[in-house]
């Protein structure tokens, strides 16, 4: 079980909760379960969500493991120049 | 991905050296091929008709006279690019921006286009197109657009991110919020609180090469596009979707790039050129003029930002708050949100809140500009930080060191930081001789910090070894700042061969797997990871081929310093085989030798920089001159230090122009008044001092060599560093970028008037 912190817009979709507990071993499973529990997440996932694991931001490595006790923070996927 | 990207301790032979750039001679002799240098037999000239109105309904477009003009081969309007976006709002905005559908939304918005046998005929044809406009009220100012009652740009925009959905549409597309703690409690604990409002005007990336492409659509549905871009694969995807093509039928080849800085991550003219070619049945070349680049490509946001920061007497910041309004052009964006995320990222704050508002205006669609949105937020925050340090009575650098984020700090945008480099850049600045150099009358010194995220992304590399032992490296990230040299160095390092043996090229979209764009400072970070992986795969093949040549098991062969070695005493009489020797025999040991890699490069790691600026201000004219400038930034590992220094200097130079002179100026009619380099003046060499650089190397733990991206962070601190320098030189806090001479004079006069009032009426009555 990992505690996942959501950024503002995503928290609104989760009924105002800014943290949810999810049983997930990696980012792919995290997104799948989030979409199951909160169907309104799906457009956000389609648009792109970045996952900060202990401060390091991952955008596309959905196979990245979510270590027990790690800080998991969801952020919008950003554009660079 | 079977590649371990973690940092390994190693010494370097090639990486960290400064070989001559491989594209240098072609570029200085004019041989290098940029976007406008491609030509095809039978090619037509494309030209675009643009709206002269900032906001107008398009009631109708009559193209009959233009189509009847001899030499005109195609005329298109939005009807020739039907909406195939299938509910994808972001893609629809790209389509509408490429060619207006129901309304023209800014001065310069494309409404029609022609393809003709020559430029003269094309220009004549544009004049024959009759557009029936119903001119609407417009708004180009971010603060005015934010107000209730402002002319409404899009009736379908209802502000997102509010607790309750608004009942009326507005120009505010979205509200976002970041932060933690309790700012009210934090401010109540402060001994000093500074509140300031800031503005920055809209600027353009100012790339020297205008957008240019040649599009060729064949009657069998296959198409080619030669184009100046930061992302050929993304251009292929967007163009194919907008034209209703299969992406596999469109081959995109990128040219050399005369600057992009985020401005060449979006399509504008390319889908139009393809649609013209499809209709005309001939290739079409479309090159934007400088006027068009300013009016109708993607500048950065204009902003209006409120900052409030409180601190105790001991210099500890107790609370920080920012409200950021960023213009997006006439379409939805997330520019203020990025500003809200980056604003306080340099600091360790228990109580922080940032709120961003995305504001629609009748200006061109905002695009990324080098660390997009961060420089404006840094300007506002770092100016206030400087002023607060003065109130507290601390040195500006010491105040920042005391409050700097560090490992374990919760970033203002959410997560807890791992190891980060803000502290070392501040310490380096504190100890830099620049900080101790004397200043004369009318001169001031300023410093400021900056933050950017940095990204990785999908990346693919082919490494082919020729029979002569040469190594050809095909990469899919466009070389915007020297990546062909740096990636060749990385390949040479990993293979253990000389840099001169390696030649890197940028492959087209049909020759290599998908690559994300060169954005987010990812070019060298991502493609070097893939290059290392590809080289290691090639080494595996080289070992197997050497084993064949020796007739021994491959497991008994190791690779060291560019040679295969047979390990073990039983092979004592076998001389090492060089890469060249193995390559020469490849025809009889299994054919060509290659290494490939496809991976997602993630874990780019956040980036920090601190800059110092000395400036002289003429108090009579408000004219400024930058006397000395120093950039200190963490590169993780500088692969080609000269290019890294060039990135640092380039960011500073762009920032100097942005801070002191550059701005979009709109008339009351909503038209851009200065769409050219004569009236929108970017710095030239004679405006700048030699920009000093100091590269820090704090290895990125998520890259085998410790590499970090370096392209963007260098533009984040300059606005603030220069504003602090000017403010210190004139004794007046500067709150409006650019600090052009009239604006400096106005600030000085306002300050003098206020002082006179104080002396006459007393401070409280003034």
Coordinates of N, CA, C and O in Angstrom, one line a residue, chain B residues 201-298:
Chain B
X201 N 6.2 41.9 -19.7 CA 5.6 42.0 -21.0 C 5.9 40.8 -21.8 O 6.9 40.0 -21.5
X202 N 5.1 40.6 -22.9 CA 5.3 39.4 -23.7 C 6.5 39.5 -24.6 O 6.8 40.6 -25.1
X203 N 7.3 38.5 -24.6 CA 8.5 38.5 -25.5 C 8.5 37.3 -26.4 O 7.7 36.3 -26.2
X204 N 9.3 37.4 -27.4 CA 9.5 36.3 -28.4 C 10.8 35.6 -28.1 O 11.7 36.2 -27.7
X205 N 10.9 34.3 -28.5 CA 12.2 33.6 -28.3 C 13.3 34.3 -29.1 O 14.4 34.2 -28.8
X206 N 12.9 34.9 -30.2 CA 13.8 35.6 -31.1 C 14.8 34.7 -31.8 O 15.9 35.2 -32.2
X207 N 14.4 33.5 -32.1 CA 15.3 32.7 -33.0 C 15.5 33.4 -34.3 O 14.6 34.0 -34.9
X208 N 16.8 33.2 -34.8 CA 17.2 34.0 -36.0 C 16.5 33.4 -37.2 O 16.2 34.0 -38.2
X209 N 16.3 32.0 -37.2 CA 15.7 31.4 -38.4 C 14.2 31.4 -38.3 O 13.6 30.8 -37.4
X210 N 13.5 32.0 -39.3 CA 12.0 31.9 -39.3 C 11.6 30.5 -39.6 O 12.3 29.7 -40.1
X211 N 10.3 30.2 -39.3 CA 9.8 28.9 -39.6 C 9.8 28.7 -41.1 O 9.4 29.6 -41.9
X212 N 10.2 27.5 -41.5 CA 10.3 27.2 -43.0 C 10.1 25.7 -43.2 O 10.5 24.9 -42.4
X213 N 9.4 25.4 -44.3 CA 9.2 24.0 -44.6 C 8.9 23.8 -46.1 O 8.5 24.8 -46.8
X214 N 9.2 22.6 -46.6 CA 8.7 22.2 -47.9 C 7.9 21.0 -47.7 O 8.3 20.0 -47.1
X215 N 6.6 21.0 -48.2 CA 5.7 19.9 -48.1 C 5.5 19.3 -49.5 O 5.3 20.0 -50.4
X216 N 5.4 18.0 -49.5 CA 5.1 17.3 -50.8 C 4.2 16.1 -50.5 O 4.6 15.2 -49.9
X217 N 3.0 16.2 -51.0 CA 2.0 15.2 -50.9 C 1.8 14.5 -52.3 O 1.4 15.2 -53.2
X218 N 2.0 13.2 -52.4 CA 1.9 12.5 -53.6 C 0.5 12.1 -53.8 O -0.3 12.0 -52.9
X219 N 0.1 11.8 -55.1 CA -1.2 11.3 -55.4 C -1.5 10.0 -54.8 O -2.7 9.6 -54.6
X220 N -0.5 9.2 -54.4 CA -0.7 7.9 -53.7 C -0.9 8.1 -52.2 O -1.0 7.1 -51.5
X221 N -0.9 9.3 -51.7 CA -1.2 9.5 -50.3 C 0.1 9.6 -49.4 O 0.0 9.8 -48.2
X222 N 1.2 9.3 -50.0 CA 2.5 9.4 -49.3 C 2.9 10.9 -49.3 O 2.6 11.6 -50.2
X223 N 3.5 11.3 -48.2 CA 3.9 12.7 -48.1 C 5.3 12.8 -47.4 O 5.7 12.0 -46.6
X224 N 5.9 13.9 -47.8 CA 7.2 14.2 -47.1 C 7.2 15.7 -46.7 O 6.5 16.6 -47.3
X225 N 7.9 16.0 -45.6 CA 8.0 17.3 -45.0 C 9.4 17.6 -44.6 O 9.9 16.8 -43.8
X226 N 10.0 18.6 -45.2 CA 11.3 19.0 -44.7 C 11.1 20.3 -43.9 O 10.5 21.2 -44.5
X227 N 11.6 20.3 -42.7 CA 11.1 21.4 -41.9 C 12.1 21.7 -40.8 O 12.9 20.9 -40.3
X228 N 12.2 23.0 -40.4 CA 12.9 23.4 -39.2 C 12.1 23.2 -38.0 O 11.1 23.8 -37.8
X229 N 12.5 22.3 -37.1 CA 11.7 21.9 -36.0 C 12.5 21.4 -34.8 O 13.7 20.9 -35.1
X230 N 12.0 21.4 -33.6 CA 12.6 20.8 -32.5 C 12.2 19.3 -32.3 O 12.7 18.6 -31.5
X231 N 11.1 18.9 -33.1 CA 10.6 17.6 -32.9 C 9.9 17.0 -34.1 O 8.7 17.1 -34.3
X232 N 10.7 16.4 -35.0 CA 10.1 15.9 -36.3 C 9.1 14.8 -36.0 O 8.1 14.7 -36.8
X233 N 9.2 14.0 -35.0 CA 8.2 13.0 -34.7 C 6.9 13.5 -34.2 O 5.8 13.1 -34.6
X234 N 7.0 14.6 -33.4 CA 5.8 15.2 -32.9 C 5.1 16.0 -34.1 O 3.9 16.0 -34.2
X235 N 5.9 16.7 -34.9 CA 5.3 17.3 -36.1 C 4.6 16.3 -37.0 O 3.5 16.6 -37.5
X236 N 5.3 15.2 -37.2 CA 4.6 14.1 -38.0 C 3.3 13.7 -37.4 O 2.3 13.7 -38.1
X237 N 3.2 13.5 -36.1 CA 2.0 13.1 -35.4 C 0.9 14.1 -35.6 O -0.2 13.8 -36.0
X238 N 1.3 15.4 -35.3 CA 0.2 16.5 -35.3 C -0.2 16.7 -36.8 O -1.4 16.8 -37.0
X239 N 0.7 16.8 -37.7 CA 0.3 17.0 -39.1 C -0.6 15.9 -39.6 O -1.6 16.2 -40.3
X240 N -0.2 14.7 -39.3 CA -0.9 13.5 -39.8 C -2.3 13.6 -39.2 O -3.3 13.3 -40.0
X241 N -2.5 13.8 -37.9 CA -3.8 13.9 -37.3 C -4.7 15.0 -37.9 O -5.8 14.8 -38.2
X242 N -4.0 16.1 -38.1 CA -4.8 17.3 -38.6 C -5.2 17.1 -40.1 O -6.3 17.6 -40.5
X243 N -4.4 16.4 -40.9 CA -4.7 16.2 -42.3 C -5.5 14.8 -42.5 O -5.8 14.5 -43.7
X244 N -5.7 14.1 -41.5 CA -6.4 12.8 -41.6 C -5.6 11.8 -42.4 O -6.1 10.9 -43.1
X245 N -4.2 11.8 -42.1 CA -3.3 10.8 -42.8 C -2.9 9.8 -41.7 O -2.9 10.1 -40.5
X246 N -2.4 8.7 -42.2 CA -1.7 7.8 -41.3 C -0.3 8.3 -41.1 O 0.4 8.8 -42.1
X247 N 0.2 8.4 -39.8 CA 1.5 9.0 -39.5 C 2.6 8.3 -40.3 O 3.6 8.9 -40.8
X248 N 2.4 7.0 -40.6 CA 3.5 6.2 -41.3 C 3.6 6.7 -42.7 O 4.6 6.4 -43.4
X249 N 2.6 7.4 -43.2 CA 2.7 7.8 -44.6 C 3.3 9.2 -44.8 O 3.5 9.7 -45.9
X250 N 3.7 9.8 -43.7 CA 4.3 11.1 -43.7 C 5.7 11.0 -43.1 O 5.9 10.6 -42.0
X251 N 6.7 11.3 -44.0 CA 8.1 11.3 -43.5 C 8.6 12.7 -43.3 O 8.5 13.5 -44.2
X252 N 9.0 12.9 -42.1 CA 9.5 14.3 -41.7 C 11.0 14.3 -41.5 O 11.5 13.5 -40.8
X253 N 11.6 15.2 -42.2 CA 13.1 15.4 -42.1 C 13.4 16.8 -41.5 O 12.9 17.8 -42.0
X254 N 14.1 16.8 -40.4 CA 14.4 18.1 -39.8 C 15.7 18.7 -40.4 O 16.6 18.0 -40.8
X255 N 15.7 20.0 -40.5 CA 16.8 20.7 -41.1 C 17.7 21.1 -39.9 O 17.5 20.8 -38.7
X256 N 18.9 21.7 -40.2 CA 19.6 22.5 -39.2 C 18.6 23.5 -38.6 O 17.6 23.9 -39.2
X257 N 18.9 23.9 -37.4 CA 17.9 24.8 -36.7 C 18.6 26.0 -36.3 O 19.6 26.0 -35.5
X258 N 18.1 27.2 -36.7 CA 18.6 28.4 -36.3 C 17.9 29.0 -35.1 O 17.3 30.1 -35.1
X259 N 17.9 28.2 -34.1 CA 17.2 28.6 -32.8 C 15.8 28.1 -32.8 O 15.1 28.1 -33.8
X260 N 15.4 27.7 -31.6 CA 14.0 27.3 -31.4 C 13.6 27.7 -30.0 O 12.5 28.4 -29.8
X261 N 14.3 27.3 -29.0 CA 14.0 27.7 -27.6 C 12.6 27.4 -27.1 O 12.0 28.1 -26.3
X262 N 12.0 26.4 -27.7 CA 10.6 26.1 -27.4 C 9.6 26.5 -28.5 O 8.5 26.0 -28.6
X263 N 10.0 27.5 -29.3 CA 9.1 28.0 -30.3 C 8.9 27.1 -31.5 O 8.0 27.3 -32.2
X264 N 9.8 26.1 -31.6 CA 9.6 25.2 -32.7 C 9.2 23.8 -32.2 O 9.6 22.8 -32.7
X265 N 8.4 23.8 -31.1 CA 7.8 22.6 -30.6 C 6.4 22.5 -31.1 O 5.7 21.5 -30.7
X266 N 5.9 23.5 -31.7 CA 4.4 23.5 -32.1 C 4.4 23.7 -33.7 O 5.2 24.3 -34.3
X267 N 3.3 23.1 -34.3 CA 3.1 23.3 -35.7 C 2.3 24.6 -35.9 O 1.4 24.9 -35.2
X268 N 2.6 25.3 -37.0 CA 1.8 26.5 -37.4 C 1.6 26.4 -38.9 O 0.5 26.3 -39.3
X269 N 2.7 26.6 -39.6 CA 2.6 26.6 -41.1 C 2.6 25.3 -41.7 O 2.1 25.1 -42.9
X270 N 3.1 24.3 -41.0 CA 3.3 23.0 -41.7 C 2.1 22.3 -42.1 O 2.0 21.8 -43.3
X271 N 1.0 22.2 -41.3 CA -0.2 21.6 -41.8 C -0.8 22.4 -43.0 O -1.4 21.8 -43.9
X272 N -0.6 23.7 -43.0 CA -1.1 24.5 -44.1 C -0.3 24.2 -45.4 O -0.9 24.0 -46.5
X273 N 1.0 24.0 -45.3 CA 1.8 23.7 -46.4 C 1.4 22.3 -47.0 O 1.3 22.2 -48.2
X274 N 1.2 21.4 -46.1 CA 0.8 20.1 -46.6 C -0.6 20.1 -47.2 O -0.8 19.4 -48.3
X275 N -1.5 20.9 -46.7 CA -2.9 21.0 -47.3 C -2.8 21.6 -48.6 O -3.5 21.2 -49.6
X276 N -1.9 22.6 -48.8 CA -1.7 23.3 -50.1 C -1.2 22.3 -51.1 O -1.6 22.2 -52.2
X277 N -0.2 21.5 -50.6 CA 0.5 20.6 -51.5 C -0.5 19.5 -52.0 O -0.6 19.1 -53.1
X278 N -1.3 19.1 -51.0 CA -2.3 18.0 -51.3 C -3.3 18.5 -52.4 O -3.7 17.8 -53.3
X279 N -3.7 19.8 -52.2 CA -4.7 20.3 -53.2 C -4.1 20.7 -54.5 O -4.7 20.4 -55.6
X280 N -2.8 21.2 -54.5 CA -2.2 21.6 -55.8 C -1.6 20.4 -56.5 O -1.3 20.4 -57.7
X281 N -1.2 19.3 -55.8 CA -0.6 18.2 -56.4 C 0.9 18.4 -56.7 O 1.5 17.7 -57.5
X282 N 1.4 19.4 -56.1 CA 2.9 19.8 -56.3 C 3.5 20.1 -54.9 O 2.8 20.5 -54.0
X283 N 4.8 20.0 -54.8 CA 5.5 20.4 -53.6 C 5.2 21.9 -53.3 O 5.1 22.7 -54.3
X284 N 5.1 22.3 -52.1 CA 4.9 23.7 -51.7 C 5.9 24.1 -50.6 O 6.1 23.4 -49.6
X285 N 6.6 25.2 -50.9 CA 7.5 25.7 -49.9 C 6.9 26.9 -49.2 O 6.3 27.8 -49.8
X286 N 6.9 26.9 -47.9 CA 6.3 27.9 -47.1 C 7.3 28.5 -46.1 O 7.7 27.7 -45.2
X287 N 7.7 29.7 -46.2 CA 8.7 30.3 -45.3 C 8.0 31.6 -44.7 O 7.5 32.4 -45.4
X288 N 7.9 31.6 -43.4 CA 7.3 32.8 -42.7 C 8.3 33.9 -42.8 O 9.5 33.8 -42.7
X289 N 7.7 35.1 -43.0 CA 8.6 36.3 -42.9 C 8.8 36.6 -41.4 O 8.1 36.1 -40.5
X290 N 9.7 37.6 -41.1 CA 9.9 37.9 -39.7 C 8.6 38.5 -39.1 O 8.3 38.3 -37.9
X291 N 8.0 39.3 -39.9 CA 6.7 39.9 -39.4 C 5.7 38.8 -39.0 O 5.1 38.9 -38.0
X292 N 5.6 37.8 -39.8 CA 4.7 36.7 -39.5 C 5.2 35.9 -38.3 O 4.4 35.5 -37.5
X293 N 6.5 35.8 -38.1 CA 7.0 35.1 -36.9 C 6.6 35.8 -35.7 O 6.1 35.2 -34.7
X294 N 6.7 37.1 -35.7 CA 6.3 37.8 -34.5 C 4.8 37.8 -34.3 O 4.3 37.6 -33.2
X295 N 4.0 38.0 -35.4 CA 2.6 38.1 -35.2 C 1.9 36.8 -35.0 O 0.8 36.7 -34.4
X296 N 2.5 35.7 -35.5 CA 1.7 34.5 -35.6 C 2.4 33.2 -35.3 O 2.0 32.1 -35.7
X297 N 3.5 33.3 -34.6 CA 4.1 32.1 -34.0 C 3.8 32.1 -32.5 O 2.8 32.7 -32.1
X298 N 4.6 31.6 -31.6 CA 4.2 31.4 -30.2 C 5.1 32.1 -29.2 O 6.1 31.5 -28.7

